[in-house]
Short mmCIF file of C-alpha atoms in Angstrom, two decimals:
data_model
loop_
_atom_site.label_atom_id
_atom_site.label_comp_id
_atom_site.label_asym_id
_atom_site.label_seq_id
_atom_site.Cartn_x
_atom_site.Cartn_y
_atom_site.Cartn_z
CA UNK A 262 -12.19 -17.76 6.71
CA UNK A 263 -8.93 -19.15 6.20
CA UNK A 264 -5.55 -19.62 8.11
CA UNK A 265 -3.40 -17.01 8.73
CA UNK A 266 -0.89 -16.73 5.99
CA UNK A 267 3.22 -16.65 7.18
CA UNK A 268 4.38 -13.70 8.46
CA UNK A 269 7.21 -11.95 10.44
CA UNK A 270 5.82 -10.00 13.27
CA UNK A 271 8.49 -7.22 14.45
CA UNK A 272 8.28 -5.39 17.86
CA UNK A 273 9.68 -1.86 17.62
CA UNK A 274 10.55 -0.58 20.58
CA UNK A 275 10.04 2.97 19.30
CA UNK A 276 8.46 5.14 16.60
CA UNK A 277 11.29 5.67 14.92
CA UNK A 278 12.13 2.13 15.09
CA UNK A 279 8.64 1.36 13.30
CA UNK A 280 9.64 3.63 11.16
CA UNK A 281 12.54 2.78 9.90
CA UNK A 282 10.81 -0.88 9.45
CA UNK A 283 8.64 0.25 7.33
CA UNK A 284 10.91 2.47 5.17
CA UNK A 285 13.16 -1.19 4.86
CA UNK A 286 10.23 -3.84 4.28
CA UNK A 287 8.11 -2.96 0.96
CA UNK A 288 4.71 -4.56 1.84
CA UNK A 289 5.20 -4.59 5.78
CA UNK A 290 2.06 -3.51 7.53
CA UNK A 291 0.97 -1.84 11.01
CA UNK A 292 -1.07 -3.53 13.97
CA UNK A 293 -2.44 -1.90 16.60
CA UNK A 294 -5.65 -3.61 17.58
CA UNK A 295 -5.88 -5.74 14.78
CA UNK A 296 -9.91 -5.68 14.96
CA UNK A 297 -10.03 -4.25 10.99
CA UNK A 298 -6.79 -5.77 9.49
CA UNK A 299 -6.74 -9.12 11.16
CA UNK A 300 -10.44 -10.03 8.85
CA UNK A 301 -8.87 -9.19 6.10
CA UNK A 302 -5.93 -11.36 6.38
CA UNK A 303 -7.94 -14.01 7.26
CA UNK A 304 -10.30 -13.89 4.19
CA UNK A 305 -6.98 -13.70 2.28
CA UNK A 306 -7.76 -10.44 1.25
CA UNK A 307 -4.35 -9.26 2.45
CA UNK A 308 -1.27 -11.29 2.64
CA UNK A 309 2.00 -8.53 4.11
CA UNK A 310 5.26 -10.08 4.22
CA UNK A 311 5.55 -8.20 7.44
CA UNK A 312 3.55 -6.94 10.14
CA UNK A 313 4.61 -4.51 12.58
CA UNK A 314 3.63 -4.52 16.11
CA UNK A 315 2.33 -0.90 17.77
CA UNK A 316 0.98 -2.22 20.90
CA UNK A 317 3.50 -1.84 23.22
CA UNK A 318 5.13 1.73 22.28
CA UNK A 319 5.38 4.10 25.25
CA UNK A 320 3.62 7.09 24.70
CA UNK A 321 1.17 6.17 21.46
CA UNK A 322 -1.62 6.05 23.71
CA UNK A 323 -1.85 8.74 25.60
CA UNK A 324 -4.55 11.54 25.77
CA UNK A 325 -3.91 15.00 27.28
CA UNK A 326 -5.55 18.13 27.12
CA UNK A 327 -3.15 21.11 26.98
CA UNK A 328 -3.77 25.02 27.10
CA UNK A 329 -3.31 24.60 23.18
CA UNK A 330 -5.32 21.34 21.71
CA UNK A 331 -6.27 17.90 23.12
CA UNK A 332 -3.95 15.41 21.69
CA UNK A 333 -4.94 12.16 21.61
CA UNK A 334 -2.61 9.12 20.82
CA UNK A 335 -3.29 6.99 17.94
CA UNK A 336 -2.75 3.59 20.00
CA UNK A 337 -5.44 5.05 22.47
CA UNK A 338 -8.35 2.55 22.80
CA UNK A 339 -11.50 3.46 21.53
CA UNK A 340 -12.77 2.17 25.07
CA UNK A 341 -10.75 5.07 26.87
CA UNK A 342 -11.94 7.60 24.14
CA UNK A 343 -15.29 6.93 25.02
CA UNK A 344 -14.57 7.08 28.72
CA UNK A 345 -12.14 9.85 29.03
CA UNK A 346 -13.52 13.44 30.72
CA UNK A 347 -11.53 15.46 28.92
CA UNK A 348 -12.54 13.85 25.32
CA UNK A 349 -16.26 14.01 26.32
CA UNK A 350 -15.73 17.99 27.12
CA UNK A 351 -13.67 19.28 24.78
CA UNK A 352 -15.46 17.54 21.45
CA UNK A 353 -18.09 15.39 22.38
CA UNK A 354 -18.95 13.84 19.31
CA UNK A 355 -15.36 11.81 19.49
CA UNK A 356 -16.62 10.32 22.97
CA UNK A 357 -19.91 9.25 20.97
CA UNK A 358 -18.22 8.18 17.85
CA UNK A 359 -15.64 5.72 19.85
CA UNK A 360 -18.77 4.44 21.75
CA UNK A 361 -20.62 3.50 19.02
CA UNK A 362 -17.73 1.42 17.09
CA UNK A 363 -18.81 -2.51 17.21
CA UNK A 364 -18.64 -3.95 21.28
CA UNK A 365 -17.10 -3.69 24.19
CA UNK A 366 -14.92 -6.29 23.42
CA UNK A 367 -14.02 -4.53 20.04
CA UNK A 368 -13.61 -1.21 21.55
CA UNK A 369 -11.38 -2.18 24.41
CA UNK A 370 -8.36 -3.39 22.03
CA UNK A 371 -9.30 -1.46 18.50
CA UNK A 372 -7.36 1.87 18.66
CA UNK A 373 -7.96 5.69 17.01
CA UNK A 374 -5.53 5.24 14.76
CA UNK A 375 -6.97 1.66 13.65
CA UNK A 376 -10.53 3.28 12.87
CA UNK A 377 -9.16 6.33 11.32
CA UNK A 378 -7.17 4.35 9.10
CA UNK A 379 -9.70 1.76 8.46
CA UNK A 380 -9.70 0.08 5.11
CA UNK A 381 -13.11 1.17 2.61
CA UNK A 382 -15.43 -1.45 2.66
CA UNK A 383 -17.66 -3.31 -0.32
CA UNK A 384 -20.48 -5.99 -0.55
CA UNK A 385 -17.54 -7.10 -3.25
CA UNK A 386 -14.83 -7.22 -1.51
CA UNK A 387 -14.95 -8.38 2.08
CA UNK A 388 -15.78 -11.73 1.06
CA UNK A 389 -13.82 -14.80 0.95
CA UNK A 390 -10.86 -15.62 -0.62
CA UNK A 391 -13.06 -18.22 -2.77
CA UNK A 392 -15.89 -16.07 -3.00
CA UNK A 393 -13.88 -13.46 -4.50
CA UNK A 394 -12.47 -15.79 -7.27
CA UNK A 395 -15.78 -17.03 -8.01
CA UNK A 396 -17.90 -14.15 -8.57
CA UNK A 397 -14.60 -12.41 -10.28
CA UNK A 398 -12.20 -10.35 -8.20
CA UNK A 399 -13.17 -6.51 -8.33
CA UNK A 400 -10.77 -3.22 -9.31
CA UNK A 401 -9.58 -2.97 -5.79
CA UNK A 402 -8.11 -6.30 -5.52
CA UNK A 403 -6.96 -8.54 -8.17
CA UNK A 404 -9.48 -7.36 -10.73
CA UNK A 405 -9.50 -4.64 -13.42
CA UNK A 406 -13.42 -4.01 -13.09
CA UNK A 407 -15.89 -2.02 -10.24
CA UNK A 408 -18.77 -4.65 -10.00
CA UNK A 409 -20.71 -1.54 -8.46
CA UNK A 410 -19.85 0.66 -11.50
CA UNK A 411 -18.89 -1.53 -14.26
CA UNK A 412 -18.88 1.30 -16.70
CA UNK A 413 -16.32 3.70 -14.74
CA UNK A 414 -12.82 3.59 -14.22
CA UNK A 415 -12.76 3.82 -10.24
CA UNK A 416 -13.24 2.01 -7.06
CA UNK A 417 -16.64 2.93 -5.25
CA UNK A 418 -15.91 0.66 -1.86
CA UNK A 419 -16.88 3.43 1.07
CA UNK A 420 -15.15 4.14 3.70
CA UNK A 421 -16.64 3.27 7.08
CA UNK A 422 -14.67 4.64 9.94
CA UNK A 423 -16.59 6.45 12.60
CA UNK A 424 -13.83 8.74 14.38
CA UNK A 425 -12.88 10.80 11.00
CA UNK A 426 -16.27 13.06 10.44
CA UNK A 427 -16.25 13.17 15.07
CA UNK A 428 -12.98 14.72 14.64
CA UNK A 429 -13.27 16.77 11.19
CA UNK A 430 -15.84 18.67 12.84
CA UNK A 431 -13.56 19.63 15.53
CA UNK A 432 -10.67 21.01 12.80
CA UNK A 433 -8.14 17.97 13.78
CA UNK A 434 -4.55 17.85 12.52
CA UNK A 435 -2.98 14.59 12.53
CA UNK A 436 0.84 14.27 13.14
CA UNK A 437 2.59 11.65 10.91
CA UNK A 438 5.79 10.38 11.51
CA UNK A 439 8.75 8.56 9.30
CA UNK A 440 12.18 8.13 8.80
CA UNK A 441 12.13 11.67 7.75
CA UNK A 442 11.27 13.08 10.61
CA UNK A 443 7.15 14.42 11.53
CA UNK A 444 4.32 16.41 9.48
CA UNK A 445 1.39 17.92 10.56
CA UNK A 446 -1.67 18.10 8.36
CA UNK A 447 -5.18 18.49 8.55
CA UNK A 448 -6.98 15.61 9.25
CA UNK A 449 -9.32 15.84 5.92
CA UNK A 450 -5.59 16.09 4.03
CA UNK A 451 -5.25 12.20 4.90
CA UNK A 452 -8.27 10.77 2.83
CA UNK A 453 -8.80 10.90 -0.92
CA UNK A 454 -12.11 9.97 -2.95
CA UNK A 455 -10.66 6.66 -4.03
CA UNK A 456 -11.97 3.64 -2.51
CA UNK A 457 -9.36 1.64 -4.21
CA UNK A 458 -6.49 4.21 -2.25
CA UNK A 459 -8.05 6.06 -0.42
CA UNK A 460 -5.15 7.39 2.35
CA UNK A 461 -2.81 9.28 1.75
CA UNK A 462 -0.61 8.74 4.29
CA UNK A 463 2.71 7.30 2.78
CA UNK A 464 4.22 3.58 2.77
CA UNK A 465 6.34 4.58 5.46
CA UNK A 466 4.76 7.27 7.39
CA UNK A 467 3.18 6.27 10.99
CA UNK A 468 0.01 8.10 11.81
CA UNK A 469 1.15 8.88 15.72
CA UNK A 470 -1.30 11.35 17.64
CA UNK A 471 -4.52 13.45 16.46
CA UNK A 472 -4.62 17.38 18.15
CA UNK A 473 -7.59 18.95 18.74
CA UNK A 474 -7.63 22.65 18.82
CA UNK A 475 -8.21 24.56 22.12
CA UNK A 476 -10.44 27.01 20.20
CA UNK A 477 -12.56 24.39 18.47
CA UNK A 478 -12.95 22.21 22.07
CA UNK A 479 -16.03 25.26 22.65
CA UNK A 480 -18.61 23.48 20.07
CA UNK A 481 -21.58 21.60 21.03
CA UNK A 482 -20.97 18.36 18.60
CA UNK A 483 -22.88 15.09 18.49
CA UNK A 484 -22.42 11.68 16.28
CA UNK A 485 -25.24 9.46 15.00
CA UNK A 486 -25.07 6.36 12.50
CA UNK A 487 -27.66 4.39 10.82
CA UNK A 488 -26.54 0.71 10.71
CA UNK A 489 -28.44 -2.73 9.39
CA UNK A 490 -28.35 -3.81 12.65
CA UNK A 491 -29.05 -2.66 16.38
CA UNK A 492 -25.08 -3.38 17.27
CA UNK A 493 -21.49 -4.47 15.79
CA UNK A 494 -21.61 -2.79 12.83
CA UNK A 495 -20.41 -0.19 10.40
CA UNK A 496 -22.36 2.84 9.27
CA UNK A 497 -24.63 2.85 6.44
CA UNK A 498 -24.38 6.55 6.97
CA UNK A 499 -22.89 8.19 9.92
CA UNK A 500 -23.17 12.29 11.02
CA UNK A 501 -20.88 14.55 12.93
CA UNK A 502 -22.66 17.67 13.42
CA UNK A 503 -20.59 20.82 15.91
CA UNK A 504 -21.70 24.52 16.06
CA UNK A 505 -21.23 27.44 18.21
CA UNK A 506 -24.49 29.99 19.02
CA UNK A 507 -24.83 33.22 19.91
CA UNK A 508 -26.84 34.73 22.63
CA UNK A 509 -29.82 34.24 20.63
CA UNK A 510 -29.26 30.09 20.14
CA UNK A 511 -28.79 31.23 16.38
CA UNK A 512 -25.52 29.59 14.82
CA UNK A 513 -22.10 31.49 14.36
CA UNK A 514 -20.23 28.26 13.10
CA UNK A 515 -21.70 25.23 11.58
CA UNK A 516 -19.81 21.91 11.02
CA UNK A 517 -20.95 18.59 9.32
CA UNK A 518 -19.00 15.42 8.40
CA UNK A 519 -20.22 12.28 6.95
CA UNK A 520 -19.02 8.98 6.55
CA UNK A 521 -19.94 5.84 5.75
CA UNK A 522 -21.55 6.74 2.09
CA UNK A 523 -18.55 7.37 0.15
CA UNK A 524 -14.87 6.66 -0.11
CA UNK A 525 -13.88 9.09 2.16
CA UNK A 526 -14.91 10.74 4.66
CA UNK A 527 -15.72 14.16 4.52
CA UNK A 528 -16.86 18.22 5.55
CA UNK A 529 -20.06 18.98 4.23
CA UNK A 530 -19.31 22.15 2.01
CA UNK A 531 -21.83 25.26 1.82
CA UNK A 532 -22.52 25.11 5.63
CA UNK A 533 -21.29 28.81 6.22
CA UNK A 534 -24.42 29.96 4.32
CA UNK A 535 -26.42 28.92 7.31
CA UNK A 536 -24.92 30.94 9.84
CA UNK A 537 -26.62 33.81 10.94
CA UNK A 538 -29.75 32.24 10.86
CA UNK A 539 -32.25 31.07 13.12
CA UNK A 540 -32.57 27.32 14.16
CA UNK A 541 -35.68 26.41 12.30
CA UNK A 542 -37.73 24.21 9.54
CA UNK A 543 -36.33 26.06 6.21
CA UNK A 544 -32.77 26.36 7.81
CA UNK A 545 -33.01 22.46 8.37
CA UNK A 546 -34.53 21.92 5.08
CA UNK A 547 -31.48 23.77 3.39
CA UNK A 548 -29.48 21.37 5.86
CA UNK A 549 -30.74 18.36 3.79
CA UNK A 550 -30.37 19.38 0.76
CA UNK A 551 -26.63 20.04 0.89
CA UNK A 552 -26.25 16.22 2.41
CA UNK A 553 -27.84 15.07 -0.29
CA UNK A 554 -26.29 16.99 -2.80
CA UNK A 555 -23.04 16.66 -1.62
CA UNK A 556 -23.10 12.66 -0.49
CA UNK A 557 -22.81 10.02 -3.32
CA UNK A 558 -23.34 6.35 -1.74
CA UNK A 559 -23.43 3.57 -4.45
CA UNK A 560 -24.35 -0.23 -3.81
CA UNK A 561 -21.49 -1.20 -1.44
CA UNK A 562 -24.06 -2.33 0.88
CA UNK A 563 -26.82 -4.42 0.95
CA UNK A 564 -28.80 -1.60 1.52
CA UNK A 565 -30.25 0.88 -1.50
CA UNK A 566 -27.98 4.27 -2.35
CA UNK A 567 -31.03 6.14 -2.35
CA UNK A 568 -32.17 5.48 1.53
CA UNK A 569 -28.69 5.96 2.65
CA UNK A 570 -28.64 9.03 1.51
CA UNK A 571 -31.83 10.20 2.73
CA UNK A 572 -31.03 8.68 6.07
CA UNK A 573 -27.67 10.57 5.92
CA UNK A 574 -30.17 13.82 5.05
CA UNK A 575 -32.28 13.30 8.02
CA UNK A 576 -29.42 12.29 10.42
CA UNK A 577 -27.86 15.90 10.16
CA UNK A 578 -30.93 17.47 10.12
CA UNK A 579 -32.26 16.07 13.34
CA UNK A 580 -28.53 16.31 14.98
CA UNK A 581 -28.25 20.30 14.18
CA UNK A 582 -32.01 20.86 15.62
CA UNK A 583 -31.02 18.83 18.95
CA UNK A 584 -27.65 21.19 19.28
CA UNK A 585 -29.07 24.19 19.15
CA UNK A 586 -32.21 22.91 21.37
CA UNK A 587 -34.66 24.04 18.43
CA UNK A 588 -38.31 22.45 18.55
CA UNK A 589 -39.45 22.46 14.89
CA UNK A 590 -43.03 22.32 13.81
CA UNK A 591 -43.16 19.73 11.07
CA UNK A 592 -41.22 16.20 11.89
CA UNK A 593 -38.38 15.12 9.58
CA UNK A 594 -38.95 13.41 6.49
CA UNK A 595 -39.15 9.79 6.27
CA UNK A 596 -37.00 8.38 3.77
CA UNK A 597 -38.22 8.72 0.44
CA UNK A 598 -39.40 11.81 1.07
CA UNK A 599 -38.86 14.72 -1.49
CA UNK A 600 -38.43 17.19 0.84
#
């Protein structure tokens, strides 16, 4: 990696300080934890002629759960997310999906806000400064040309963060805030299926603080992620699975998110045909199926498309059968599998 590049690092000592920052300084970029942008800078990747300091605003990191929604700060640690009561009652799979982020180290500076807004990743692309040059720089940065898909016109680097599907699943808004004044939108509103843009979130906006609605803080919810390795790392494919059941265990709401497989993440659609019906093999089978219609992971990874998506298949099926506390005859397909 290389030296950091020259910068000016401002201090706001509000939002609307920050704000106003980066409505002034084309190019100037946030910090919060650092853990996802500082890499970048270092391999050269990025070089802003500004970088604006979030750390020590009042307020940003708080986490309180009101009669109407949890809100949760975007400066918040993922280390308190992970330890917080409240977060761990009202929408468990946040609690699990902060917990599982990198290590302790990581998680005790790297922030909501950080991982939500966390840049797409490729095998292409997070590579050295040198590397890149090399091997020829890719459409996302400094090239005109998707080394995974040469032939199309679009960047396929995935996105990675493991709050966004924890939080989908749980019908978040996100509150952004500029010179302007603030907007609320859903949280799925922020991301596009562009690895090469993939926020939408405007040059000067500020994400500030994620709410949680009261009435979705009743789901059972769970996160899982496949990863190359046993810690510190990002999701080949990661699963946010929430539901609410009847009397009968059977399912009157059904939420998945993914992430991790392609530039965005995302709500699995088709789920409400699944409702109504009982816990068990065929409903789990028709589970799959969606994922893996619906999820479209290319070679970002050293890992093959095809088992990340079966993974990804397998991941939701296994999360929605431990929810509802179903015990199904035949064991889930190994990857490969046609089923």
């Amino acid at each position: 990696m290389e030296a950091l590049h020259a910068f000016d690092l401002r201090r706001p000592a509000s939002l609307a300080e920050a704000a106003a920052i980066l409505a002034d300084e084309p190019g100037a970029r946030l910090l919060a934890g650092g853990t996802g942008l500082l890499p970048n800078l270092r391999r050269g990747i990025e070089r802003p002629p500004v970088l604006v300091d979030l750390g020590a605003l009042p307020g940003l990191d708080g986490i309180e759960a009101g009669p109407d929604a949890l809100v949760l700060g975007a400066g918040a640690t993922l280390a308190r997310l992970a330890a917080h009561p409240d977060v761990a009652r009202a929408c468990p799979a946040v609690a699990q999906a902060a917990a599982a982020v990198a290590a302790p180290a990581h998680r005790s500076v790297a922030t909501l806000g950080g991982n939500l807004c966390l840049d797409t990743r490729c095998v292409y692309y997070n590579q050295s400064e040198w590397w890149r040059a090399a091997n020829g720089y890719c459409l996302k940065r400094g090239g005109d040309t998707c080394h995974v898909a040469p032939q199309g016109r679009r960047c396929h680097a995935a996105y990675s963060g493991d709050l966004a599907p924890a939080l989908l699943v749980h019908d978040a808004e996100a509150d952004l805030v500029s010179a302007a004044g603030t907007r609320r939108v859903p949280l799925a509103d922020l991301f596009r299926d562009d690895g090469a843009a993939h926020l939408t979130i405007g040059p000067a906006e500020i994400l500030a603080r994620l709410r949680v609605p009261a009435g979705a803080s009743a789901r059972r919810s769970a996160y899982r992620k496949l990863t190359a390795r046993g810690a510190i790392d990002f999701p080949l494919a990661g699963v946010a699975c929430a539901v609410e059941l009847d009397g009968r265990g059977v399912p009157s709401l059904l939420r998945v998110a993914l992430t991790g497989t392609d530039s965005r993440p995302f709500l699995l659609e088709g789920t409400e045909a699944l409702v109504g019906r009982a816990v068990d093999e065929d409903l789990l089978a028709a589970l799959g199926k969606l994922v893996q219609k619906q999820v479209g992971p290319m070679r970002t990874t050293v890992t093959q498309s095809n088992y990340r998506r079966q993974v990804a298949a397998v991941t939701a099926r296994r999360l929605l059968a431990e929810l509802a506390g179903a015990r199904v005859d035949r064991p889930d397909p190994a990857p490969g599998d046609p089923r």
